[in-house]
PDB file of C-alpha atoms (C1' of nucleotides) in Angstrom:
ATOM      1  CA  MET A   1      -5.358  -7.747  37.554  1.00 34.00           C
ATOM      2  CA  VAL A   2      -8.864  -8.472  38.592  1.00 31.00           C
ATOM      3  CA  THR A   3     -10.972  -7.059  35.816  1.00 32.00           C
ATOM      4  CA  LYS A   4      -9.302  -9.149  33.158  1.00 34.00           C
ATOM      5  CA  LYS A   5      -9.738 -12.264  35.189  1.00 35.00           C
ATOM      6  CA  LEU A   6     -13.464 -11.827  35.627  1.00 36.00           C
ATOM      7  CA  GLY A   7     -14.997 -14.682  33.737  1.00 38.00           C
ATOM      8  CA  GLY A   8     -18.561 -15.724  33.185  1.00 44.00           C
ATOM      9  CA  ILE A   9     -21.095 -13.462  34.695  1.00 48.00           C
ATOM     10  CA  LEU A  10     -18.650 -10.657  35.240  1.00 49.00           C
ATOM     11  CA  SER A  11     -17.664 -10.200  31.659  1.00 45.00           C
ATOM     12  CA  PRO A  12     -20.030  -8.416  29.299  1.00 42.00           C
ATOM     13  CA  PRO A  13     -21.778 -11.548  28.076  1.00 42.00           C
ATOM     14  CA  ASP A  14     -23.114 -11.167  24.594  1.00 39.00           C
ATOM     15  CA  LEU A  15     -23.666  -7.657  23.440  1.00 36.00           C
ATOM     16  CA  SER A  16     -25.441  -8.827  20.307  1.00 33.00           C
ATOM     17  CA  SER A  17     -28.293 -10.078  22.440  1.00 38.00           C
ATOM     18  CA  PRO A  18     -30.779  -7.580  23.873  1.00 35.00           C
ATOM     19  CA  THR A  19     -30.710  -9.280  27.250  1.00 37.00           C
ATOM     20  CA  GLY A  20     -26.984  -9.833  27.194  1.00 37.00           C
ATOM     21  CA  GLY A  21     -27.429 -13.471  26.309  1.00 40.00           C
ATOM     22  CA  ARG A  22     -26.359 -16.311  28.592  1.00 47.00           C
ATOM     23  CA  GLY A  23     -24.532 -15.831  31.808  1.00 51.00           C
ATOM     24  CA  ASN A  24     -27.061 -13.340  33.055  1.00 62.00           C
ATOM     25  CA  ALA A  25     -28.193 -13.648  36.625  1.00 61.00           C
ATOM     26  CA  PHE A  26     -31.854 -13.052  35.927  1.00 65.00           C
ATOM     27  CA  ASP A  27     -31.715 -16.211  33.899  1.00 71.00           C
ATOM     28  CA  PRO A  28     -32.729 -18.947  36.362  1.00 67.00           C
ATOM     29  CA  ASP A  29     -30.377 -21.387  34.639  1.00 77.00           C
ATOM     30  CA  CYS A  30     -27.340 -19.142  34.861  1.00 92.00           C
ATOM     31  CA  PRO A  31     -24.717 -21.142  36.769  1.00 96.00           C
ATOM     32  CA  THR A  32     -23.846 -18.257  39.035  1.00 96.00           C
ATOM     33  CA  ARG A  33     -27.509 -17.637  39.762  1.00 96.00           C
ATOM     34  CA  VAL A  34     -27.999 -21.277  40.730  1.00 96.00           C
ATOM     35  CA  VAL A  35     -25.090 -21.170  43.158  1.00 97.00           C
ATOM     36  CA  LEU A  36     -25.999 -17.763  44.538  1.00 97.00           C
ATOM     37  CA  ASP A  37     -29.551 -18.891  45.182  1.00 96.00           C
ATOM     38  CA  ARG A  38     -28.177 -21.831  47.098  1.00 97.00           C
ATOM     39  CA  ILE A  39     -25.594 -20.165  49.305  1.00 97.00           C
ATOM     40  CA  GLY A  40     -27.481 -16.894  49.539  1.00 96.00           C
ATOM     41  CA  ASP A  41     -30.107 -18.367  51.794  1.00 97.00           C
ATOM     42  CA  LYS A  42     -29.884 -18.229  55.530  1.00 96.00           C
ATOM     43  CA  TRP A  43     -28.662 -21.672  56.535  1.00 97.00           C
ATOM     44  CA  THR A  44     -26.905 -23.554  53.738  1.00 98.00           C
ATOM     45  CA  VAL A  45     -23.465 -22.096  54.385  1.00 97.00           C
ATOM     46  CA  LEU A  46     -23.786 -22.872  58.071  1.00 97.00           C
ATOM     47  CA  VAL A  47     -24.785 -26.432  57.328  1.00 98.00           C
ATOM     48  CA  ILE A  48     -21.745 -26.876  55.110  1.00 98.00           C
ATOM     49  CA  GLY A  49     -19.595 -25.519  57.893  1.00 97.00           C
ATOM     50  CA  ALA A  50     -21.188 -27.796  60.456  1.00 97.00           C
ATOM     51  CA  LEU A  51     -20.700 -30.875  58.290  1.00 98.00           C
ATOM     52  CA  ALA A  52     -17.152 -30.021  57.209  1.00 98.00           C
ATOM     53  CA  ARG A  53     -15.674 -32.152  59.991  1.00 97.00           C
ATOM     54  CA  GLY A  54     -17.883 -35.131  59.306  1.00 98.00           C
ATOM     55  CA  PRO A  55     -21.453 -36.457  59.284  1.00 98.00           C
ATOM     56  CA  LEU A  56     -24.009 -35.375  61.838  1.00 98.00           C
ATOM     57  CA  ARG A  57     -27.479 -36.430  62.861  1.00 98.00           C
ATOM     58  CA  PHE A  58     -30.432 -34.101  62.512  1.00 98.00           C
ATOM     59  CA  THR A  59     -30.499 -32.964  66.124  1.00 97.00           C
ATOM     60  CA  GLU A  60     -26.726 -32.589  66.336  1.00 98.00           C
ATOM     61  CA  LEU A  61     -26.822 -30.506  63.209  1.00 98.00           C
ATOM     62  CA  ARG A  62     -29.584 -28.399  64.623  1.00 97.00           C
ATOM     63  CA  ALA A  63     -27.653 -27.766  67.808  1.00 96.00           C
ATOM     64  CA  ARG A  64     -24.462 -27.006  65.887  1.00 96.00           C
ATOM     65  CA  VAL A  65     -26.116 -24.558  63.575  1.00 95.00           C
ATOM     66  CA  GLY A  66     -28.147 -22.973  66.320  1.00 91.00           C
ATOM     67  CA  GLY A  67     -31.475 -21.219  66.271  1.00 90.00           C
ATOM     68  CA  VAL A  68     -32.996 -22.887  63.260  1.00 96.00           C
ATOM     69  CA  ALA A  69     -36.546 -24.193  63.284  1.00 97.00           C
ATOM     70  CA  PRO A  70     -36.847 -27.892  62.419  1.00 98.00           C
ATOM     71  CA  LYS A  71     -39.063 -27.180  59.467  1.00 98.00           C
ATOM     72  CA  VAL A  72     -36.581 -24.754  57.983  1.00 98.00           C
ATOM     73  CA  LEU A  73     -33.626 -27.041  58.609  1.00 98.00           C
ATOM     74  CA  THR A  74     -35.486 -29.832  56.856  1.00 98.00           C
ATOM     75  CA  GLN A  75     -36.196 -27.542  53.915  1.00 98.00           C
ATOM     76  CA  THR A  76     -32.546 -26.564  53.717  1.00 98.00           C
ATOM     77  CA  LEU A  77     -31.321 -30.150  53.939  1.00 98.00           C
ATOM     78  CA  ARG A  78     -33.786 -31.364  51.315  1.00 98.00           C
ATOM     79  CA  ALA A  79     -32.698 -28.659  48.912  1.00 98.00           C
ATOM     80  CA  MET A  80     -29.042 -29.502  49.479  1.00 98.00           C
ATOM     81  CA  GLU A  81     -29.703 -33.196  49.032  1.00 98.00           C
ATOM     82  CA  ARG A  82     -31.652 -32.455  45.884  1.00 97.00           C
ATOM     83  CA  ASP A  83     -28.695 -30.536  44.491  1.00 98.00           C
ATOM     84  CA  GLY A  84     -26.228 -33.262  45.386  1.00 98.00           C
ATOM     85  CA  LEU A  85     -24.446 -31.309  48.119  1.00 98.00           C
ATOM     86  CA  LEU A  86     -25.130 -33.859  50.819  1.00 98.00           C
ATOM     87  CA  THR A  87     -26.423 -37.350  51.390  1.00 98.00           C
ATOM     88  CA  ARG A  88     -29.175 -38.378  53.753  1.00 98.00           C
ATOM     89  CA  THR A  89     -28.806 -41.810  55.300  1.00 98.00           C
ATOM     90  CA  VAL A  90     -31.693 -43.351  57.208  1.00 98.00           C
ATOM     91  CA  PHE A  91     -30.928 -46.164  59.639  1.00 97.00           C
ATOM     92  CA  ALA A  92     -33.834 -48.538  60.144  1.00 95.00           C
ATOM     93  CA  GLN A  93     -33.940 -48.575  63.895  1.00 95.00           C
ATOM     94  CA  VAL A  94     -35.861 -47.262  66.862  1.00 94.00           C
ATOM     95  CA  PRO A  95     -35.449 -44.507  67.782  1.00 95.00           C
ATOM     96  CA  PRO A  96     -34.791 -43.355  64.235  1.00 97.00           C
ATOM     97  CA  ARG A  97     -31.357 -42.184  63.171  1.00 98.00           C
ATOM     98  CA  VAL A  98     -30.592 -40.082  60.132  1.00 98.00           C
ATOM     99  CA  ASP A  99     -27.097 -39.044  59.143  1.00 98.00           C
ATOM    100  CA  TYR A 100     -26.256 -36.111  56.962  1.00 98.00           C
ATOM    101  CA  ALA A 101     -22.908 -36.004  55.224  1.00 98.00           C
ATOM    102  CA  LEU A 102     -21.389 -33.718  52.618  1.00 98.00           C
ATOM    103  CA  THR A 103     -20.752 -35.160  49.196  1.00 98.00           C
ATOM    104  CA  GLU A 104     -17.582 -34.368  47.292  1.00 98.00           C
ATOM    105  CA  LEU A 105     -19.539 -31.640  45.577  1.00 98.00           C
ATOM    106  CA  GLY A 106     -20.581 -30.229  48.926  1.00 98.00           C
ATOM    107  CA  VAL A 107     -17.029 -30.295  50.216  1.00 98.00           C
ATOM    108  CA  SER A 108     -15.707 -28.654  47.081  1.00 98.00           C
ATOM    109  CA  LEU A 109     -18.196 -25.819  47.463  1.00 98.00           C
ATOM    110  CA  GLY A 110     -16.404 -25.071  50.712  1.00 98.00           C
ATOM    111  CA  GLY A 111     -13.486 -23.695  48.696  1.00 98.00           C
ATOM    112  CA  PRO A 112     -15.244 -20.743  47.066  1.00 98.00           C
ATOM    113  CA  ILE A 113     -17.131 -20.119  50.289  1.00 98.00           C
ATOM    114  CA  ALA A 114     -13.868 -19.959  52.215  1.00 98.00           C
ATOM    115  CA  VAL A 115     -12.565 -17.404  49.713  1.00 98.00           C
ATOM    116  CA  LEU A 116     -15.682 -15.355  50.234  1.00 98.00           C
ATOM    117  CA  THR A 117     -15.389 -15.702  53.998  1.00 97.00           C
ATOM    118  CA  ASP A 118     -11.782 -14.560  53.923  1.00 97.00           C
ATOM    119  CA  TRP A 119     -12.732 -11.544  51.878  1.00 98.00           C
ATOM    120  CA  ALA A 120     -15.625 -10.828  54.217  1.00 97.00           C
ATOM    121  CA  GLU A 121     -13.475 -10.922  57.324  1.00 96.00           C
ATOM    122  CA  THR A 122     -10.876  -8.700  55.736  1.00 97.00           C
ATOM    123  CA  HIS A 123     -13.254  -6.087  54.380  1.00 98.00           C
ATOM    124  CA  VAL A 124     -16.302  -6.095  56.601  1.00 97.00           C
ATOM    125  CA  GLY A 125     -14.780  -3.296  58.635  1.00 96.00           C
ATOM    126  CA  THR A 126     -14.639  -1.082  55.566  1.00 97.00           C
ATOM    127  CA  ILE A 127     -18.221  -1.907  54.696  1.00 97.00           C
ATOM    128  CA  LEU A 128     -19.520  -1.218  58.174  1.00 95.00           C
ATOM    129  CA  ALA A 129     -17.580   2.035  58.320  1.00 96.00           C
ATOM    130  CA  ALA A 130     -19.029   3.079  54.962  1.00 97.00           C
ATOM    131  CA  ARG A 131     -22.486   2.395  56.324  1.00 95.00           C
ATOM    132  CA  ASP A 132     -21.896   4.565  59.339  1.00 92.00           C
ATOM    133  CA  ASP A 133     -20.589   7.379  57.184  1.00 92.00           C
ATOM    134  CA  PHE A 134     -23.583   7.098  54.915  1.00 89.00           C
ATOM    135  CA  VAL A 135     -26.020   7.280  57.791  1.00 82.00           C
ATOM    136  CA  ALA A 136     -24.119  10.128  59.409  1.00 85.00           C
ATOM    137  CA  GLN A 137     -24.208  12.056  56.158  1.00 81.00           C
ATOM    138  CA  GLU A 138     -27.990  11.975  56.051  1.00 73.00           C
ATOM    139  CA  ALA A 139     -28.222  13.787  59.356  1.00 68.00           C
TER     140      ALA A 139
ATOM    141  CA  MET B   1      -7.119 -30.261  51.567  1.00 33.00           C
ATOM    142  CA  VAL B   2     -10.214 -28.169  51.630  1.00 30.00           C
ATOM    143  CA  THR B   3     -11.693 -28.919  55.010  1.00 32.00           C
ATOM    144  CA  LYS B   4      -8.557 -27.859  56.814  1.00 33.00           C
ATOM    145  CA  LYS B   5      -8.535 -24.577  54.986  1.00 35.00           C
ATOM    146  CA  LEU B   6     -12.074 -23.644  55.914  1.00 36.00           C
ATOM    147  CA  GLY B   7     -11.719 -20.578  58.070  1.00 38.00           C
ATOM    148  CA  GLY B   8     -14.242 -18.315  59.717  1.00 45.00           C
ATOM    149  CA  ILE B   9     -17.782 -19.385  59.335  1.00 49.00           C
ATOM    150  CA  LEU B  10     -16.865 -22.837  58.169  1.00 49.00           C
ATOM    151  CA  SER B  11     -14.975 -23.870  61.230  1.00 44.00           C
ATOM    152  CA  PRO B  12     -16.920 -24.764  64.348  1.00 42.00           C
ATOM    153  CA  PRO B  13     -16.871 -21.304  65.883  1.00 42.00           C
ATOM    154  CA  ASP B  14     -17.071 -21.394  69.634  1.00 39.00           C
ATOM    155  CA  LEU B  15     -18.450 -24.547  71.079  1.00 36.00           C
ATOM    156  CA  SER B  16     -18.556 -23.051  74.550  1.00 33.00           C
ATOM    157  CA  SER B  17     -21.281 -20.699  73.429  1.00 38.00           C
ATOM    158  CA  PRO B  18     -24.815 -22.013  73.035  1.00 36.00           C
ATOM    159  CA  THR B  19     -25.224 -20.222  69.745  1.00 38.00           C
ATOM    160  CA  GLY B  20     -21.745 -21.039  68.565  1.00 38.00           C
ATOM    161  CA  GLY B  21     -20.488 -17.567  69.286  1.00 40.00           C
ATOM    162  CA  ARG B  22     -19.173 -15.239  66.583  1.00 48.00           C
ATOM    163  CA  GLY B  23     -18.901 -16.215  62.995  1.00 51.00           C
ATOM    164  CA  ASN B  24     -22.420 -17.479  62.881  1.00 62.00           C
ATOM    165  CA  ALA B  25     -24.514 -16.558  59.890  1.00 61.00           C
ATOM    166  CA  PHE B  26     -27.673 -15.861  61.824  1.00 64.00           C
ATOM    167  CA  ASP B  27     -25.773 -13.099  63.507  1.00 71.00           C
ATOM    168  CA  PRO B  28     -26.531 -10.039  61.352  1.00 67.00           C
ATOM    169  CA  ASP B  29     -23.049  -8.700  62.026  1.00 77.00           C
ATOM    170  CA  CYS B  30     -21.263 -11.853  60.953  1.00 92.00           C
ATOM    171  CA  PRO B  31     -18.910 -10.792  58.139  1.00 96.00           C
ATOM    172  CA  THR B  32     -19.935 -13.665  55.910  1.00 96.00           C
ATOM    173  CA  ARG B  33     -23.600 -12.887  56.489  1.00 96.00           C
ATOM    174  CA  VAL B  34     -23.049  -9.264  55.529  1.00 96.00           C
ATOM    175  CA  VAL B  35     -21.372 -10.225  52.275  1.00 97.00           C
ATOM    176  CA  LEU B  36     -23.838 -12.989  51.493  1.00 97.00           C
ATOM    177  CA  ASP B  37     -26.758 -10.647  52.020  1.00 96.00           C
ATOM    178  CA  ARG B  38     -25.159  -8.257  49.573  1.00 97.00           C
ATOM    179  CA  ILE B  39     -24.253 -10.593  46.732  1.00 97.00           C
ATOM    180  CA  GLY B  40     -27.144 -12.947  47.367  1.00 97.00           C
ATOM    181  CA  ASP B  41     -29.669 -10.498  46.040  1.00 97.00           C
ATOM    182  CA  LYS B  42     -30.796 -10.474  42.459  1.00 96.00           C
ATOM    183  CA  TRP B  43     -28.819  -7.657  40.888  1.00 97.00           C
ATOM    184  CA  THR B  44     -25.684  -6.693  42.794  1.00 98.00           C
ATOM    185  CA  VAL B  45     -23.413  -9.230  41.121  1.00 97.00           C
ATOM    186  CA  LEU B  46     -24.657  -8.160  37.715  1.00 97.00           C
ATOM    187  CA  VAL B  47     -24.014  -4.528  38.532  1.00 98.00           C
ATOM    188  CA  ILE B  48     -20.456  -5.336  39.575  1.00 98.00           C
ATOM    189  CA  GLY B  49     -19.993  -7.185  36.310  1.00 97.00           C
ATOM    190  CA  ALA B  50     -21.435  -4.331  34.300  1.00 97.00           C
ATOM    191  CA  LEU B  51     -19.191  -1.778  35.975  1.00 98.00           C
ATOM    192  CA  ALA B  52     -16.046  -3.909  35.852  1.00 97.00           C
ATOM    193  CA  ARG B  53     -14.922  -2.268  32.603  1.00 96.00           C
ATOM    194  CA  GLY B  54     -15.553   1.262  33.787  1.00 98.00           C
ATOM    195  CA  PRO B  55     -18.191   3.766  34.939  1.00 98.00           C
ATOM    196  CA  LEU B  56     -21.659   3.824  33.458  1.00 98.00           C
ATOM    197  CA  ARG B  57     -24.656   6.112  33.612  1.00 98.00           C
ATOM    198  CA  PHE B  58     -27.941   4.983  35.072  1.00 98.00           C
ATOM    199  CA  THR B  59     -29.616   4.194  31.775  1.00 97.00           C
ATOM    200  CA  GLU B  60     -26.537   2.508  30.326  1.00 98.00           C
ATOM    201  CA  LEU B  61     -26.317   0.392  33.438  1.00 97.00           C
ATOM    202  CA  ARG B  62     -29.968  -0.496  33.139  1.00 97.00           C
ATOM    203  CA  ALA B  63     -29.570  -1.594  29.555  1.00 96.00           C
ATOM    204  CA  ARG B  64     -26.420  -3.558  30.333  1.00 95.00           C
ATOM    205  CA  VAL B  65     -27.951  -5.395  33.242  1.00 95.00           C
ATOM    206  CA  GLY B  66     -31.204  -5.975  31.420  1.00 91.00           C
ATOM    207  CA  GLY B  67     -34.706  -6.429  32.686  1.00 90.00           C
ATOM    208  CA  VAL B  68     -34.420  -4.549  35.943  1.00 96.00           C
ATOM    209  CA  ALA B  69     -37.066  -2.065  37.016  1.00 97.00           C
ATOM    210  CA  PRO B  70     -35.729   1.429  37.706  1.00 98.00           C
ATOM    211  CA  LYS B  71     -36.921   1.356  41.279  1.00 98.00           C
ATOM    212  CA  VAL B  72     -35.122  -1.885  41.984  1.00 98.00           C
ATOM    213  CA  LEU B  73     -31.933  -0.751  40.254  1.00 98.00           C
ATOM    214  CA  THR B  74     -31.981   2.394  42.362  1.00 98.00           C
ATOM    215  CA  GLN B  75     -32.420   0.336  45.499  1.00 98.00           C
ATOM    216  CA  THR B  76     -29.516  -1.888  44.523  1.00 98.00           C
ATOM    217  CA  LEU B  77     -27.250   1.034  43.680  1.00 98.00           C
ATOM    218  CA  ARG B  78     -28.092   2.884  46.886  1.00 98.00           C
ATOM    219  CA  ALA B  79     -27.299  -0.176  48.953  1.00 98.00           C
ATOM    220  CA  MET B  80     -23.993  -0.652  47.142  1.00 98.00           C
ATOM    221  CA  GLU B  81     -23.111   3.004  47.560  1.00 98.00           C
ATOM    222  CA  ARG B  82     -24.024   2.789  51.214  1.00 97.00           C
ATOM    223  CA  ASP B  83     -21.647  -0.133  51.658  1.00 98.00           C
ATOM    224  CA  GLY B  84     -18.837   1.591  49.818  1.00 98.00           C
ATOM    225  CA  LEU B  85     -18.879  -0.686  46.776  1.00 98.00           C
ATOM    226  CA  LEU B  86     -19.474   2.101  44.301  1.00 98.00           C
ATOM    227  CA  THR B  87     -19.560   5.853  43.970  1.00 98.00           C
ATOM    228  CA  ARG B  88     -22.381   7.940  42.606  1.00 98.00           C
ATOM    229  CA  THR B  89     -21.347  11.103  40.818  1.00 98.00           C
ATOM    230  CA  VAL B  90     -23.935  13.701  39.887  1.00 98.00           C
ATOM    231  CA  PHE B  91     -23.051  16.207  37.174  1.00 97.00           C
ATOM    232  CA  ALA B  92     -24.879  19.503  37.517  1.00 95.00           C
ATOM    233  CA  GLN B  93     -26.195  19.831  34.001  1.00 95.00           C
ATOM    234  CA  VAL B  94     -29.327  19.509  31.912  1.00 94.00           C
ATOM    235  CA  PRO B  95     -30.260  16.847  31.074  1.00 95.00           C
ATOM    236  CA  PRO B  96     -28.965  15.316  34.284  1.00 97.00           C
ATOM    237  CA  ARG B  97     -26.041  12.921  34.231  1.00 98.00           C
ATOM    238  CA  VAL B  98     -25.148  10.480  36.969  1.00 98.00           C
ATOM    239  CA  ASP B  99     -22.140   8.183  36.799  1.00 98.00           C
ATOM    240  CA  TYR B 100     -21.728   5.017  38.754  1.00 98.00           C
ATOM    241  CA  ALA B 101     -18.258   3.590  39.286  1.00 98.00           C
ATOM    242  CA  LEU B 102     -16.873   0.759  41.361  1.00 98.00           C
ATOM    243  CA  THR B 103     -14.658   1.667  44.268  1.00 98.00           C
ATOM    244  CA  GLU B 104     -11.535  -0.323  45.045  1.00 98.00           C
ATOM    245  CA  LEU B 105     -13.626  -2.288  47.484  1.00 98.00           C
ATOM    246  CA  GLY B 106     -16.173  -3.006  44.780  1.00 98.00           C
ATOM    247  CA  VAL B 107     -13.484  -4.125  42.359  1.00 98.00           C
ATOM    248  CA  SER B 108     -11.861  -6.340  44.978  1.00 98.00           C
ATOM    249  CA  LEU B 109     -15.165  -8.074  45.617  1.00 98.00           C
ATOM    250  CA  GLY B 110     -14.965  -9.186  42.013  1.00 98.00           C
ATOM    251  CA  GLY B 111     -12.222 -11.614  43.006  1.00 98.00           C
ATOM    252  CA  PRO B 112     -14.242 -13.858  45.314  1.00 98.00           C
ATOM    253  CA  ILE B 113     -17.210 -13.576  42.960  1.00 98.00           C
ATOM    254  CA  ALA B 114     -15.080 -14.767  40.059  1.00 98.00           C
ATOM    255  CA  VAL B 115     -13.997 -17.770  42.131  1.00 98.00           C
ATOM    256  CA  LEU B 116     -17.616 -18.541  42.827  1.00 98.00           C
ATOM    257  CA  THR B 117     -18.508 -18.084  39.176  1.00 97.00           C
ATOM    258  CA  ASP B 118     -15.740 -20.439  38.100  1.00 97.00           C
ATOM    259  CA  TRP B 119     -16.957 -23.048  40.550  1.00 98.00           C
ATOM    260  CA  ALA B 120     -20.518 -22.531  39.366  1.00 97.00           C
ATOM    261  CA  GLU B 121     -19.657 -23.019  35.715  1.00 96.00           C
ATOM    262  CA  THR B 122     -17.650 -26.110  36.477  1.00 98.00           C
ATOM    263  CA  HIS B 123     -20.184 -27.796  38.715  1.00 98.00           C
ATOM    264  CA  VAL B 124     -23.602 -26.555  37.647  1.00 97.00           C
ATOM    265  CA  GLY B 125     -23.947 -29.576  35.399  1.00 96.00           C
ATOM    266  CA  THR B 126     -23.564 -31.888  38.377  1.00 97.00           C
ATOM    267  CA  ILE B 127     -26.103 -29.906  40.360  1.00 97.00           C
ATOM    268  CA  LEU B 128     -28.662 -29.868  37.581  1.00 95.00           C
ATOM    269  CA  ALA B 129     -28.172 -33.587  36.989  1.00 96.00           C
ATOM    270  CA  ALA B 130     -28.673 -34.246  40.698  1.00 97.00           C
ATOM    271  CA  ARG B 131     -31.904 -32.305  40.548  1.00 95.00           C
ATOM    272  CA  ASP B 132     -33.175 -34.344  37.659  1.00 93.00           C
ATOM    273  CA  ASP B 133     -32.295 -37.592  39.427  1.00 92.00           C
ATOM    274  CA  PHE B 134     -34.049 -36.422  42.546  1.00 90.00           C
ATOM    275  CA  VAL B 135     -37.201 -35.526  40.680  1.00 82.00           C
ATOM    276  CA  ALA B 136     -37.087 -38.777  38.720  1.00 85.00           C
ATOM    277  CA  GLN B 137     -36.765 -40.736  41.919  1.00 81.00           C
ATOM    278  CA  GLU B 138     -39.980 -39.300  43.300  1.00 74.00           C
ATOM    279  CA  ALA B 139     -41.933 -40.711  40.405  1.00 69.00           C
TER     280      ALA B 139
ATOM    281  C1'  DC C   1     -32.258  11.619  32.031  1.00 64.75           C
ATOM    282  C1'  DG C   2     -32.684   9.779  36.302  1.00 64.75           C
ATOM    283  C1'  DG C   3     -35.170   8.878  39.087  1.00 64.75           C
ATOM    284  C1'  DT C   4     -40.034   8.518  42.847  1.00 64.75           C
ATOM    285  C1'  DA C   5     -44.593   6.925  44.215  1.00 64.75           C
ATOM    286  C1'  DT C   6     -47.776   3.410  44.753  1.00 64.75           C
ATOM    287  C1'  DC C   7     -49.519  -0.993  44.799  1.00 64.75           C
ATOM    288  C1'  DC C   8     -49.075  -5.806  45.128  1.00 64.75           C
ATOM    289  C1'  DA C   9     -47.609 -10.845  44.466  1.00 64.75           C
ATOM    290  C1'  DC C  10     -44.570 -14.178  46.085  1.00 64.75           C
ATOM    291  C1'  DG C  11     -41.469 -16.850  48.761  1.00 64.75           C
ATOM    292  C1'  DG C  12     -38.361 -17.301  52.752  1.00 64.75           C
ATOM    293  C1'  DC C  13     -38.438 -17.773  57.216  1.00 64.75           C
ATOM    294  C1'  DG C  14     -40.132 -18.288  61.970  1.00 64.75           C
ATOM    295  C1'  DA C  15     -43.337 -19.837  66.001  1.00 64.75           C
ATOM    296  C1'  DT C  16     -46.037 -23.258  67.637  1.00 64.75           C
ATOM    297  C1'  DA C  17     -48.048 -27.566  67.912  1.00 64.75           C
ATOM    298  C1'  DC C  18     -48.300 -32.234  66.804  1.00 64.75           C
ATOM    299  C1'  DT C  19     -46.683 -37.287  65.167  1.00 64.75           C
ATOM    300  C1'  DG C  20     -44.758 -42.143  63.499  1.00 64.75           C
TER     301       DG C  20
ATOM    302  C1'  DC D   1     -35.450 -38.869  67.255  1.00 64.75           C
ATOM    303  C1'  DA D   2     -36.655 -36.782  63.255  1.00 64.75           C
ATOM    304  C1'  DG D   3     -39.425 -34.818  61.435  1.00 64.75           C
ATOM    305  C1'  DT D   4     -44.721 -32.633  59.558  1.00 64.75           C
ATOM    306  C1'  DA D   5     -48.700 -29.399  59.791  1.00 64.75           C
ATOM    307  C1'  DT D   6     -50.427 -24.953  60.078  1.00 64.75           C
ATOM    308  C1'  DC D   7     -50.357 -20.149  60.350  1.00 64.75           C
ATOM    309  C1'  DG D   8     -48.678 -15.793  59.414  1.00 64.75           C
ATOM    310  C1'  DC D   9     -45.175 -12.027  59.062  1.00 64.75           C
ATOM    311  C1'  DC D  10     -42.456  -9.318  56.188  1.00 64.75           C
ATOM    312  C1'  DG D  11     -38.902  -8.107  52.870  1.00 64.75           C
ATOM    313  C1'  DT D  12     -37.630  -8.497  47.999  1.00 64.75           C
ATOM    314  C1'  DG D  13     -38.719  -7.359  43.873  1.00 64.75           C
ATOM    315  C1'  DG D  14     -41.886  -6.466  39.807  1.00 64.75           C
ATOM    316  C1'  DA D  15     -45.614  -3.399  37.171  1.00 64.75           C
ATOM    317  C1'  DT D  16     -47.184   0.855  36.320  1.00 64.75           C
ATOM    318  C1'  DA D  17     -47.470   5.623  36.503  1.00 64.75           C
ATOM    319  C1'  DC D  18     -45.660  10.006  37.343  1.00 64.75           C
ATOM    320  C1'  DC D  19     -41.998  13.951  38.194  1.00 64.75           C
ATOM    321  C1'  DG D  20     -37.986  17.749  38.401  1.00 64.75           C
TER     322       DG D  20
END
DNA sequence: CGGTATCCACGGCGATACTG
DNA sequence: CAGTATCGCCGTGGATACCG
């Protein structure tokens, strides 16, 4: 019974408000919006996956994730650190060494992501097929 | 035990491949990437929420979602229709009437989204607090 | 009512080069 | 090793106006 279980953003929020009140995704402070903005980007989910087994250094992380420019990886890591998803540990030595590790919060985010991933793997075939049909129908 | 449960994109995919093989998010055909690209946008999740209780017409949908330009709503709906998440039914009458309704696939996507929403509502406080700390630390 | 057409601002992301 | 600096593309999405 999915529709009854849909909490938060999925339930008609507050019909007395013209905008639907809180819980609306165009509200930058909406919890779901915050999370979606974080995992919706190109690299965050991959970083979480790469760090799931344990801490990694910058270059290891880069190699594990694959194909990401250093600037962009830095941006991603800073944002995740800022949001408490991972910790950045600098070792005072030469050559420099910086470890990135998931926090409890970061690890716990893996749960919902795994659910999403499971759904994706199960249903992506249907989606892709629908796309093909749609394109074919235009012709 | 979350880390053990992390399937798909979250597990180190294929270490024999330089890019990590399948299951990588920078691969446009990666299931998780496909889904993330869909729900990561600004309006799709809200549309799913709005349609969870039943079909709506274009204008009703627009009012329910709130603050979305017609062009953008059309774009969103077309993309969702294309991917098989909803159906678009045109009634041949004047004035025109067009109904939008979730498909089974669209409804089922509500499950993972609800999980994400639950996580978001539980942990957004921690995230926001981390942000404040981070900003405060810069000063 | 249910859209299109047009224009445009913004931010994410990438390539390349350089540095403490 | 672990980044920063700079440049620039381009896709999303918003404002406004118009249409069958």
